[in-house]
Amino acid sequence: MNRLLVFFLLSFLFKVNLGYSQFTEIINSNRPGNSSGAFAVGKNILQFENGFYYTDEKHQLLNYDVKGYGSDFRIRYGFLYDKLEMIISGVYQNDNLADNRYTPVNDIDRKNFKKFKIGAKYLIYDPKKGISEKPNVYSYFADKKFKWKNLIPAVSVYAGFNIDSKNNPFIRSDVNGLSPSFAIYTQSNFTYRSVITTNLIMERIGSNQNDFEYIISLTHAFNENFIGFIETHGIKSDFYADNKLGFGIAYLLNDNLQLDFGTIFNFKETPTIFQMSLGVSYRLNLYRE
């Protein structure tokens, strides 16, 4: 979920002029969901997004249980242009796999990065660039009503590479080293309170674990501090396939600090997955006019 969504959703409260810059008065965070918005953090903005989660998995066919914890993070820095940002991101997990096919149970302790990436995102299309919409001072409802043109999304592209170590228990045993990653992110602010974000992602391109992922998020602002979201996340590869559903809320403590809570689960038994997470996003605002 992208915190820039909150800026668009609540800009009528903050009375901020968007102009041509992607710098925003409040933090632009992707947490607590897995999706990324189309917009960058803004030039000379350094931002940290970190979450801690508990995970519980059960596999009915292979008869194993997994319990553990992990951390996911993003470091984002806007440079050169307002539309461009560098991103370092990853997911690290420490868990115990209990293989119940054996007596006594075979316990396996595992820890490694499930994902570690370095890349860059660039905004290639902003439907509102150069357009100045004046509020309808005669009718509040006319000013806030649904407009079909708001379905036209902003679009950005991401390119980077995955870094996988040898003997990683969370990926195929024959996958290691560098592999390309590519994504397309779209963002539609279709009402003054609600936003849809769509991600199409290719991971580990050309390797023996070539993953395709899609993420669709719906975000809604309840007020100037609280927002909620619902998200569907699909994964397809020869190594692993799944469809997950996530819910969450975020709370804006101040313009540069956000707290969040989220949960994720799926609908199959190979394996069943349940996760709960707590996270924080913090922005170092180096922006200057």
CSV table of C-alpha atoms in Angstrom, one decimal:
chain,number,residue,atom,x,y,z
A,1,MET,CA,0.0,0.0,0.0
A,2,ASN,CA,1.4,3.4,-1.0
A,3,ARG,CA,1.3,6.3,1.5
A,4,LEU,CA,1.3,8.7,-1.4
A,5,LEU,CA,-2.3,7.4,-1.8
A,6,VAL,CA,-3.1,9.2,1.5
A,7,PHE,CA,-1.8,12.4,0.1
A,8,PHE,CA,-4.1,12.2,-2.9
A,9,LEU,CA,-7.0,11.0,-0.8
A,10,LEU,CA,-6.5,13.8,1.7
A,11,SER,CA,-5.1,16.6,-0.3
A,12,PHE,CA,-8.4,18.5,0.1
A,13,LEU,CA,-7.7,18.6,3.8
A,14,PHE,CA,-4.0,19.6,3.6
A,15,LYS,CA,-4.6,22.1,0.7
A,16,VAL,CA,-1.3,21.1,-1.0
A,17,ASN,CA,-0.5,22.1,-4.6
A,18,LEU,CA,0.6,19.0,-6.5
A,19,GLY,CA,2.3,20.9,-9.4
A,20,TYR,CA,4.9,18.9,-11.2
A,21,SER,CA,6.9,17.6,-8.2
A,22,GLN,CA,6.4,14.3,-6.5
A,23,PHE,CA,7.5,15.7,-3.2
A,24,THR,CA,4.5,15.4,-0.8
A,25,GLU,CA,3.7,17.0,2.5
A,26,ILE,CA,3.2,13.5,4.1
A,27,ILE,CA,5.1,10.3,3.9
A,28,ASN,CA,4.7,8.1,0.8
A,29,SER,CA,5.0,4.5,2.1
A,30,ASN,CA,4.3,1.2,0.5
A,31,ARG,CA,3.5,-0.4,3.8
A,32,PRO,CA,1.7,-2.5,5.1
A,33,GLY,CA,0.8,-4.2,1.9
A,34,ASN,CA,3.1,-5.8,-0.7
A,35,SER,CA,2.1,-3.5,-3.6
A,36,SER,CA,4.0,-0.5,-4.8
A,37,GLY,CA,2.4,2.7,-6.0
A,38,ALA,CA,3.4,4.4,-9.3
A,39,PHE,CA,4.9,7.5,-7.7
A,40,ALA,CA,8.4,8.0,-6.3
A,41,VAL,CA,9.2,9.4,-2.9
A,42,GLY,CA,10.6,12.6,-4.5
A,43,LYS,CA,14.0,14.0,-5.2
A,44,ASN,CA,16.4,14.0,-2.2
A,45,ILE,CA,14.0,12.0,0.0
A,46,LEU,CA,15.5,9.1,1.9
A,47,GLN,CA,12.9,6.7,3.3
A,48,PHE,CA,13.0,3.6,5.4
A,49,GLU,CA,10.1,1.1,5.5
A,50,ASN,CA,10.4,-1.9,7.9
A,51,GLY,CA,8.0,-4.5,9.2
A,52,PHE,CA,8.2,-7.5,11.5
A,53,TYR,CA,5.9,-10.5,11.1
A,54,TYR,CA,4.9,-13.8,12.6
A,55,THR,CA,4.2,-16.7,10.2
A,56,ASP,CA,2.4,-20.0,10.6
A,57,GLU,CA,2.2,-22.6,7.8
A,58,LYS,CA,0.8,-26.1,7.5
A,59,HIS,CA,1.2,-28.4,4.5
A,60,GLN,CA,-1.5,-31.2,4.4
A,61,LEU,CA,0.1,-33.3,1.7
A,62,LEU,CA,3.8,-33.1,2.8
A,63,ASN,CA,2.7,-33.2,6.5
A,64,TYR,CA,4.9,-30.4,7.8
A,65,ASP,CA,4.4,-27.3,10.0
A,66,VAL,CA,6.4,-24.0,9.9
A,67,LYS,CA,6.4,-21.4,12.6
A,68,GLY,CA,8.7,-18.5,12.7
A,69,TYR,CA,9.2,-14.8,12.3
A,70,GLY,CA,10.8,-12.4,9.8
A,71,SER,CA,11.4,-8.9,8.7
A,72,ASP,CA,10.7,-7.1,5.4
A,73,PHE,CA,12.3,-3.8,4.5
A,74,ARG,CA,12.6,-1.2,1.8
A,75,ILE,CA,15.2,1.6,1.6
A,76,ARG,CA,14.0,4.2,-1.0
A,77,TYR,CA,15.9,7.2,-2.2
A,78,GLY,CA,14.8,9.8,-4.8
A,79,PHE,CA,17.6,11.2,-6.9
A,80,LEU,CA,18.2,13.1,-10.1
A,81,TYR,CA,14.5,13.5,-10.9
A,82,ASP,CA,11.3,13.6,-8.9
A,83,LYS,CA,10.1,10.6,-11.0
A,84,LEU,CA,13.1,8.4,-10.2
A,85,GLU,CA,14.0,6.4,-7.1
A,86,MET,CA,16.5,3.7,-6.1
A,87,ILE,CA,15.2,0.9,-4.0
A,88,ILE,CA,16.9,-1.8,-1.9
A,89,SER,CA,14.3,-4.3,-0.6
A,90,GLY,CA,14.3,-7.7,1.0
A,91,VAL,CA,12.5,-10.3,3.2
A,92,TYR,CA,14.5,-12.2,5.8
A,93,GLN,CA,12.9,-15.2,7.7
A,94,ASN,CA,13.9,-17.3,10.6
A,95,ASP,CA,11.7,-20.3,11.2
A,96,ASN,CA,11.4,-24.0,12.3
A,97,LEU,CA,10.1,-26.6,9.9
A,98,ALA,CA,8.6,-29.6,11.7
A,99,ASP,CA,8.5,-32.6,9.4
A,100,ASN,CA,5.8,-34.8,10.9
A,101,ARG,CA,6.5,-37.8,8.5
A,102,TYR,CA,9.2,-38.9,10.9
A,103,THR,CA,9.1,-40.3,14.5
A,104,PRO,CA,10.4,-38.5,16.3
A,105,VAL,CA,9.5,-35.3,14.4
A,106,ASN,CA,12.4,-34.0,12.3
A,107,ASP,CA,12.9,-30.4,13.2
A,108,ILE,CA,14.8,-28.2,10.7
A,109,ASP,CA,15.9,-24.6,11.6
A,110,ARG,CA,16.0,-22.3,8.6
A,111,LYS,CA,17.1,-18.7,8.1
A,112,ASN,CA,17.9,-16.7,5.0
A,113,PHE,CA,16.6,-14.1,2.7
A,114,LYS,CA,13.4,-15.1,0.9
A,115,LYS,CA,14.0,-12.1,-1.4
A,116,PHE,CA,16.7,-9.5,-1.7
A,117,LYS,CA,16.6,-6.9,-4.6
A,118,ILE,CA,18.2,-3.8,-5.8
A,119,GLY,CA,16.6,-1.7,-8.5
A,120,ALA,CA,15.0,1.6,-9.7
A,121,LYS,CA,11.5,2.8,-10.4
A,122,TYR,CA,10.6,5.5,-12.9
A,123,LEU,CA,7.3,7.2,-13.5
A,124,ILE,CA,6.6,7.2,-17.2
A,125,TYR,CA,3.0,8.6,-17.2
A,126,ASP,CA,1.0,10.8,-14.9
A,127,PRO,CA,-2.5,11.6,-16.2
A,128,LYS,CA,-2.8,14.6,-14.0
A,129,LYS,CA,0.4,16.3,-15.0
A,130,GLY,CA,-0.2,19.8,-16.4
A,131,ILE,CA,-3.9,19.6,-15.4
A,132,SER,CA,-5.2,22.0,-12.8
A,133,GLU,CA,-8.7,21.2,-11.6
A,134,LYS,CA,-10.5,23.9,-9.7
A,135,PRO,CA,-12.9,22.8,-7.0
A,136,ASN,CA,-16.6,23.3,-7.6
A,137,VAL,CA,-17.4,25.9,-5.0
A,138,TYR,CA,-21.2,25.6,-5.7
A,139,SER,CA,-21.7,21.9,-4.9
A,140,TYR,CA,-19.7,19.7,-2.6
A,141,PHE,CA,-21.2,16.6,-4.0
A,142,ALA,CA,-20.5,17.6,-7.6
A,143,ASP,CA,-16.9,18.3,-6.6
A,144,LYS,CA,-16.5,14.8,-5.0
A,145,LYS,CA,-18.5,12.7,-7.3
A,146,PHE,CA,-17.0,9.8,-9.3
A,147,LYS,CA,-15.4,10.8,-12.6
A,148,TRP,CA,-14.6,8.2,-15.3
A,149,LYS,CA,-11.3,10.0,-16.2
A,150,ASN,CA,-10.0,9.2,-12.7
A,151,LEU,CA,-9.8,5.6,-13.7
A,152,ILE,CA,-6.9,6.5,-16.1
A,153,PRO,CA,-3.8,5.3,-14.1
A,154,ALA,CA,-0.4,6.7,-13.5
A,155,VAL,CA,2.2,4.2,-14.7
A,156,SER,CA,5.7,3.5,-13.6
A,157,VAL,CA,8.3,0.8,-14.5
A,158,TYR,CA,10.8,-1.0,-12.3
A,159,ALA,CA,14.0,-2.8,-13.3
A,160,GLY,CA,16.5,-4.4,-11.0
A,161,PHE,CA,18.0,-7.7,-10.0
A,162,ASN,CA,17.6,-10.4,-7.3
A,163,ILE,CA,20.6,-11.5,-5.3
A,164,ASP,CA,20.2,-15.2,-4.1
A,165,SER,CA,22.8,-17.1,-2.0
A,166,LYS,CA,23.7,-20.7,-2.3
A,167,ASN,CA,21.9,-23.3,-0.2
A,168,ASN,CA,18.9,-21.0,0.4
A,169,PRO,CA,16.1,-23.1,1.9
A,170,PHE,CA,13.4,-20.8,0.6
A,171,ILE,CA,14.1,-21.0,-3.1
A,172,ARG,CA,15.1,-23.8,-5.6
A,173,SER,CA,18.4,-25.4,-4.7
A,174,ASP,CA,19.8,-24.7,-8.1
A,175,VAL,CA,19.1,-21.0,-8.0
A,176,ASN,CA,21.8,-18.5,-6.8
A,177,GLY,CA,23.6,-15.4,-7.9
A,178,LEU,CA,22.0,-12.5,-9.8
A,179,SER,CA,18.8,-12.6,-11.9
A,180,PRO,CA,16.8,-9.8,-13.4
A,181,SER,CA,13.5,-8.4,-12.0
A,182,PHE,CA,11.0,-6.3,-13.9
A,183,ALA,CA,7.6,-4.7,-12.9
A,184,ILE,CA,4.9,-2.4,-14.1
A,185,TYR,CA,3.0,-0.4,-11.4
A,186,THR,CA,-0.2,1.5,-12.0
A,187,GLN,CA,-2.2,3.7,-9.7
A,188,SER,CA,-5.8,5.1,-10.2
A,189,ASN,CA,-7.2,7.7,-7.8
A,190,PHE,CA,-10.8,6.9,-8.8
A,191,THR,CA,-12.5,8.8,-5.9
A,192,TYR,CA,-11.3,11.4,-3.5
A,193,ARG,CA,-11.0,8.8,-0.8
A,194,SER,CA,-10.2,5.5,-2.7
A,195,VAL,CA,-7.3,4.3,-4.8
A,196,ILE,CA,-6.6,1.1,-6.8
A,197,THR,CA,-3.0,0.0,-7.3
A,198,THR,CA,-2.0,-2.8,-9.6
A,199,ASN,CA,1.4,-4.5,-9.9
A,200,LEU,CA,2.6,-6.9,-12.6
A,201,ILE,CA,6.0,-8.4,-11.6
A,202,MET,CA,8.5,-10.8,-13.1
A,203,GLU,CA,11.1,-12.2,-10.7
A,204,ARG,CA,14.3,-14.2,-11.3
A,205,ILE,CA,13.9,-13.9,-15.0
A,206,GLY,CA,15.8,-16.6,-16.9
A,207,SER,CA,16.5,-18.7,-13.9
A,208,ASN,CA,14.9,-22.1,-12.9
A,209,GLN,CA,12.6,-20.2,-10.7
A,210,ASN,CA,11.0,-17.6,-13.0
A,211,ASP,CA,8.2,-16.2,-10.9
A,212,PHE,CA,5.2,-14.1,-12.2
A,213,GLU,CA,3.3,-12.1,-9.6
A,214,TYR,CA,0.3,-9.8,-9.6
A,215,ILE,CA,-0.9,-7.6,-6.8
A,216,ILE,CA,-4.1,-5.6,-6.7
A,217,SER,CA,-4.8,-3.3,-3.8
A,218,LEU,CA,-7.8,-1.1,-2.9
A,219,THR,CA,-7.1,1.6,-0.4
A,220,HIS,CA,-9.7,3.8,1.4
A,221,ALA,CA,-9.1,6.8,3.7
A,222,PHE,CA,-11.4,6.9,6.7
A,223,ASN,CA,-10.0,10.3,7.9
A,224,GLU,CA,-6.8,12.3,7.9
A,225,ASN,CA,-4.9,9.8,10.0
A,226,PHE,CA,-6.4,6.3,9.4
A,227,ILE,CA,-6.6,4.4,6.1
A,228,GLY,CA,-7.5,0.7,5.5
A,229,PHE,CA,-6.7,-1.6,2.6
A,230,ILE,CA,-7.5,-5.0,1.1
A,231,GLU,CA,-5.1,-6.7,-1.2
A,232,THR,CA,-4.9,-9.8,-3.4
A,233,HIS,CA,-1.5,-11.3,-4.3
A,234,GLY,CA,-1.0,-14.0,-6.9
A,235,ILE,CA,2.2,-16.0,-7.5
A,236,LYS,CA,2.8,-18.4,-10.3
A,237,SER,CA,6.0,-20.4,-11.0
A,238,ASP,CA,7.1,-24.0,-11.4
A,239,PHE,CA,8.5,-23.9,-7.9
A,240,TYR,CA,5.5,-22.3,-6.1
A,241,ALA,CA,2.0,-20.9,-6.8
A,242,ASP,CA,-0.4,-19.2,-4.5
A,243,ASN,CA,-3.2,-16.7,-4.1
A,244,LYS,CA,-3.1,-14.6,-0.9
A,245,LEU,CA,-5.5,-12.1,0.6
A,246,GLY,CA,-4.4,-9.3,2.9
A,247,PHE,CA,-6.0,-6.7,5.1
A,248,GLY,CA,-4.4,-3.9,7.0
A,249,ILE,CA,-4.6,-0.4,8.5
A,250,ALA,CA,-2.0,2.4,8.8
A,251,TYR,CA,-1.9,5.4,11.1
A,252,LEU,CA,-0.1,8.6,10.4
A,253,LEU,CA,1.7,9.9,13.5
A,254,ASN,CA,3.1,12.9,11.8
A,255,ASP,CA,4.2,14.0,8.3
A,256,ASN,CA,7.3,11.8,8.3
A,257,LEU,CA,6.2,8.8,10.5
A,258,GLN,CA,3.7,6.0,9.9
A,259,LEU,CA,2.7,2.9,11.9
A,260,ASP,CA,0.9,0.0,10.4
A,261,PHE,CA,-0.7,-3.4,11.1
A,262,GLY,CA,-1.5,-6.1,8.6
A,263,THR,CA,-2.5,-9.8,8.1
A,264,ILE,CA,-2.2,-12.2,5.2
A,265,PHE,CA,-3.7,-15.6,4.6
A,266,ASN,CA,-4.5,-17.9,1.7
A,267,PHE,CA,-7.1,-20.5,0.7
A,268,LYS,CA,-5.3,-23.7,0.0
A,269,GLU,CA,-3.8,-26.5,2.1
A,270,THR,CA,-0.5,-26.9,0.3
A,271,PRO,CA,0.4,-25.0,2.4
A,272,THR,CA,-2.0,-22.9,4.4
A,273,ILE,CA,-0.4,-19.6,5.3
A,274,PHE,CA,-1.2,-17.1,8.1
A,275,GLN,CA,0.9,-14.0,8.9
A,276,MET,CA,0.5,-11.0,11.1
A,277,SER,CA,2.8,-7.9,10.8
A,278,LEU,CA,3.7,-4.7,12.5
A,279,GLY,CA,5.6,-2.0,10.7
A,280,VAL,CA,7.0,1.5,10.7
A,281,SER,CA,7.9,3.9,7.9
A,282,TYR,CA,10.1,6.9,8.5
A,283,ARG,CA,11.2,9.7,6.0
A,284,LEU,CA,14.2,11.9,6.2
A,285,ASN,CA,13.0,15.0,4.4
A,286,LEU,CA,15.9,16.6,2.6
A,287,TYR,CA,13.6,18.3,0.1
A,288,ARG,CA,14.3,21.9,-0.7
A,289,GLU,CA,12.3,24.3,-2.9
